[in-house]
PDB file of C-alpha atoms in Angstrom:
ATOM      1  CA  MET C 979      -2.951 -13.167   7.696  1.00  0.00           C
ATOM      2  CA  GLU C 980      -5.890 -14.718   5.835  1.00  0.00           C
ATOM      3  CA  GLU C 981      -7.908 -11.532   6.256  1.00  0.00           C
ATOM      4  CA  ILE C 982      -5.104  -9.493   4.682  1.00  0.00           C
ATOM      5  CA  ILE C 983      -4.850 -11.929   1.789  1.00  0.00           C
ATOM      6  CA  PHE C 984      -8.597 -11.778   1.162  1.00  0.00           C
ATOM      7  CA  GLN C 985      -8.439  -7.966   1.174  1.00  0.00           C
ATOM      8  CA  LEU C 986      -5.763  -8.169  -1.489  1.00  0.00           C
ATOM      9  CA  ILE C 987      -7.929 -10.503  -3.576  1.00  0.00           C
ATOM     10  CA  THR C 988     -11.024  -8.329  -3.086  1.00  0.00           C
ATOM     11  CA  TYR C 989      -9.359  -5.038  -4.055  1.00  0.00           C
ATOM     12  CA  SER C 990      -7.599  -6.615  -7.027  1.00  0.00           C
ATOM     13  CA  GLY C 991     -10.758  -8.327  -8.253  1.00  0.00           C
ATOM     14  CA  ALA C 992     -12.765  -5.115  -7.959  1.00  0.00           C
ATOM     15  CA  ALA C 993     -10.097  -3.260  -9.940  1.00  0.00           C
ATOM     16  CA  ARG C 994     -10.113  -5.867 -12.691  1.00  0.00           C
ATOM     17  CA  SER C 995     -13.912  -5.710 -12.923  1.00  0.00           C
ATOM     18  CA  SER C 996     -13.762  -1.917 -13.181  1.00  0.00           C
ATOM     19  CA  VAL C 997     -11.217  -1.915 -16.006  1.00  0.00           C
ATOM     20  CA  PHE C 998     -13.246  -4.398 -18.044  1.00  0.00           C
ATOM     21  CA  GLU C 999     -16.368  -2.289 -17.482  1.00  0.00           C
ATOM     22  CA  ALA C1000     -14.345   0.747 -18.568  1.00  0.00           C
ATOM     23  CA  MET C1001     -13.392  -1.022 -21.781  1.00  0.00           C
ATOM     24  CA  SER C1002     -17.046  -1.834 -22.478  1.00  0.00           C
ATOM     25  CA  ALA C1003     -18.057   1.773 -21.817  1.00  0.00           C
ATOM     26  CA  ALA C1004     -15.358   3.013 -24.204  1.00  0.00           C
ATOM     27  CA  SER C1005     -16.504   0.557 -26.878  1.00  0.00           C
ATOM     28  CA  GLU C1006     -19.957   2.102 -26.589  1.00  0.00           C
ATOM     29  CA  GLY C1007     -18.463   5.591 -26.899  1.00  0.00           C
ATOM     30  CA  ASP C1008     -19.043   6.547 -23.261  1.00  0.00           C
ATOM     31  CA  PHE C1009     -15.549   7.821 -22.528  1.00  0.00           C
ATOM     32  CA  GLU C1010     -16.623   9.809 -19.474  1.00  0.00           C
ATOM     33  CA  LYS C1011     -17.926   6.657 -17.776  1.00  0.00           C
ATOM     34  CA  SER C1012     -14.828   4.820 -18.928  1.00  0.00           C
ATOM     35  CA  LYS C1013     -12.590   7.390 -17.215  1.00  0.00           C
ATOM     36  CA  GLU C1014     -14.625   7.192 -14.009  1.00  0.00           C
ATOM     37  CA  LEU C1015     -14.288   3.406 -13.963  1.00  0.00           C
ATOM     38  CA  MET C1016     -10.545   3.597 -14.600  1.00  0.00           C
ATOM     39  CA  GLU C1017     -10.262   5.984 -11.655  1.00  0.00           C
ATOM     40  CA  GLU C1018     -12.151   3.484  -9.469  1.00  0.00           C
ATOM     41  CA  ALA C1019      -9.720   0.797 -10.589  1.00  0.00           C
ATOM     42  CA  ARG C1020      -6.761   3.044  -9.791  1.00  0.00           C
ATOM     43  CA  LYS C1021      -8.023   3.492  -6.232  1.00  0.00           C
ATOM     44  CA  GLU C1022      -8.617  -0.247  -5.775  1.00  0.00           C
ATOM     45  CA  LEU C1023      -5.160  -1.072  -7.105  1.00  0.00           C
ATOM     46  CA  LEU C1024      -3.629   1.533  -4.816  1.00  0.00           C
ATOM     47  CA  SER C1025      -5.275  -0.214  -1.846  1.00  0.00           C
ATOM     48  CA  SER C1026      -3.923  -3.549  -3.092  1.00  0.00           C
ATOM     49  CA  HIS C1027      -0.477  -2.105  -3.593  1.00  0.00           C
ATOM     50  CA  LYS C1028      -0.418  -0.730  -0.040  1.00  0.00           C
ATOM     51  CA  ILE C1029      -1.207  -4.190   1.331  1.00  0.00           C
ATOM     52  CA  GLN C1030       1.471  -5.768  -0.857  1.00  0.00           C
ATOM     53  CA  THR C1031       4.031  -3.130   0.144  1.00  0.00           C
ATOM     54  CA  ASN C1032       3.260  -3.677   3.816  1.00  0.00           C
ATOM     55  CA  LEU C1033       3.829  -7.431   3.428  1.00  0.00           C
ATOM     56  CA  ILE C1034       7.119  -6.817   1.623  1.00  0.00           C
ATOM     57  CA  GLN C1035       8.307  -4.340   4.270  1.00  0.00           C
ATOM     58  CA  LYS C1036       7.516  -6.818   7.047  1.00  0.00           C
ATOM     59  CA  GLU C1037       9.431  -9.516   5.195  1.00  0.00           C
ATOM     60  CA  ALA C1038      12.387  -7.173   4.680  1.00  0.00           C
ATOM     61  CA  GLY C1039      12.283  -6.359   8.400  1.00  0.00           C
ATOM     62  CA  GLY C1040      12.700 -10.005   9.315  1.00  0.00           C
ATOM     63  CA  ASP C1041       9.035 -10.911   9.889  1.00  0.00           C
ATOM     64  CA  LYS C1042       8.859 -13.919   7.601  1.00  0.00           C
ATOM     65  CA  THR C1043       5.583 -14.456   5.759  1.00  0.00           C
ATOM     66  CA  GLU C1044       4.407 -18.002   5.235  1.00  0.00           C
ATOM     67  CA  VAL C1045       3.901 -18.389   1.509  1.00  0.00           C
ATOM     68  CA  ASN C1046       0.878 -20.558   0.840  1.00  0.00           C
ATOM     69  CA  LEU C1047      -1.386 -21.164  -2.133  1.00  0.00           C
ATOM     70  CA  LEU C1048      -3.827 -18.471  -1.003  1.00  0.00           C
ATOM     71  CA  LEU C1049      -1.081 -15.826  -0.920  1.00  0.00           C
ATOM     72  CA  VAL C1050       0.144 -16.923  -4.353  1.00  0.00           C
ATOM     73  CA  HIS C1051      -3.452 -16.673  -5.619  1.00  0.00           C
ATOM     74  CA  ALA C1052      -3.766 -13.152  -4.181  1.00  0.00           C
ATOM     75  CA  GLN C1053      -0.507 -12.098  -5.798  1.00  0.00           C
ATOM     76  CA  ASP C1054      -1.702 -13.555  -9.107  1.00  0.00           C
ATOM     77  CA  HIS C1055      -4.942 -11.553  -8.819  1.00  0.00           C
ATOM     78  CA  LEU C1056      -2.994  -8.357  -8.248  1.00  0.00           C
ATOM     79  CA  MET C1057      -0.544  -8.854 -11.095  1.00  0.00           C
ATOM     80  CA  THR C1058      -3.217  -9.820 -13.645  1.00  0.00           C
ATOM     81  CA  SER C1059      -5.317  -6.833 -12.572  1.00  0.00           C
ATOM     82  CA  ILE C1060      -2.370  -4.489 -13.081  1.00  0.00           C
ATOM     83  CA  LEU C1061      -1.684  -6.028 -16.489  1.00  0.00           C
ATOM     84  CA  ALA C1062      -5.359  -5.746 -17.462  1.00  0.00           C
ATOM     85  CA  ARG C1063      -5.370  -2.095 -16.392  1.00  0.00           C
ATOM     86  CA  ASP C1064      -2.275  -1.294 -18.438  1.00  0.00           C
ATOM     87  CA  LEU C1065      -3.544  -3.028 -21.576  1.00  0.00           C
ATOM     88  CA  ILE C1066      -7.087  -1.705 -21.327  1.00  0.00           C
ATOM     89  CA  GLU C1067      -5.782   1.827 -20.794  1.00  0.00           C
ATOM     90  CA  LYS C1068      -4.116   1.578 -24.210  1.00  0.00           C
ATOM     91  CA  MET C1069      -7.202  -0.028 -25.753  1.00  0.00           C
ATOM     92  CA  ILE C1070      -9.353   2.863 -24.536  1.00  0.00           C
ATOM     93  CA  GLU C1071      -6.901   5.340 -26.077  1.00  0.00           C
ATOM     94  CA  MET C1072      -7.145   3.442 -29.374  1.00  0.00           C
ATOM     95  CA  GLU C1073     -10.942   3.400 -29.145  1.00  0.00           C
ATOM     96  CA  GLU C1074     -10.949   7.188 -28.682  1.00  0.00           C
ATOM     97  CA  LYS C1075      -8.725   7.620 -31.743  1.00  0.00           C
ATOM     98  CA  ILE C1076     -10.936   5.324 -33.805  1.00  0.00           C
ATOM     99  CA  LYS C1077     -14.086   7.230 -32.803  1.00  0.00           C
ATOM    100  CA  ASP C1078     -12.348  10.516 -33.629  1.00  0.00           C
ATOM    101  CA  LEU C1079     -11.236   9.257 -37.049  1.00  0.00           C
ATOM    102  CA  GLU C1080     -14.694   7.849 -37.781  1.00  0.00           C
ATOM    103  CA  SER C1081     -16.217  11.252 -37.060  1.00  0.00           C
ATOM    104  CA  LYS C1082     -13.901  12.823 -39.653  1.00  0.00           C
ATOM    105  CA  ILE C1083     -14.787  10.420 -42.450  1.00  0.00           C
ATOM    106  CA  VAL C1084     -17.018  12.050 -45.021  1.00  0.00           C
ATOM    107  CA  THR C1085     -19.316   9.636 -46.775  1.00  0.00           C
TER     108      THR C1085
END
């Protein structure tokens, strides 16, 4: 069980790192790199979600999972990574709009 939990933490942490790198790339105007990093994050979160879904299905099937601090920590990692992804996705969209508007300003 510990190995599964650490996989969840690893995938979620990698996803969170990717979305923050994507935000930095967008801030620098590198939207192509930003999109690539968001795609990496999507794949990492998909791996995390599969692990989480498997745990939930086992629980629903009667195979009780012992909830310990490590599992709670892993779940926290996943949820904050998903939240970061959702917020940063919107921030990147705003950054693109800002860059577009700046390019239209005639000085």
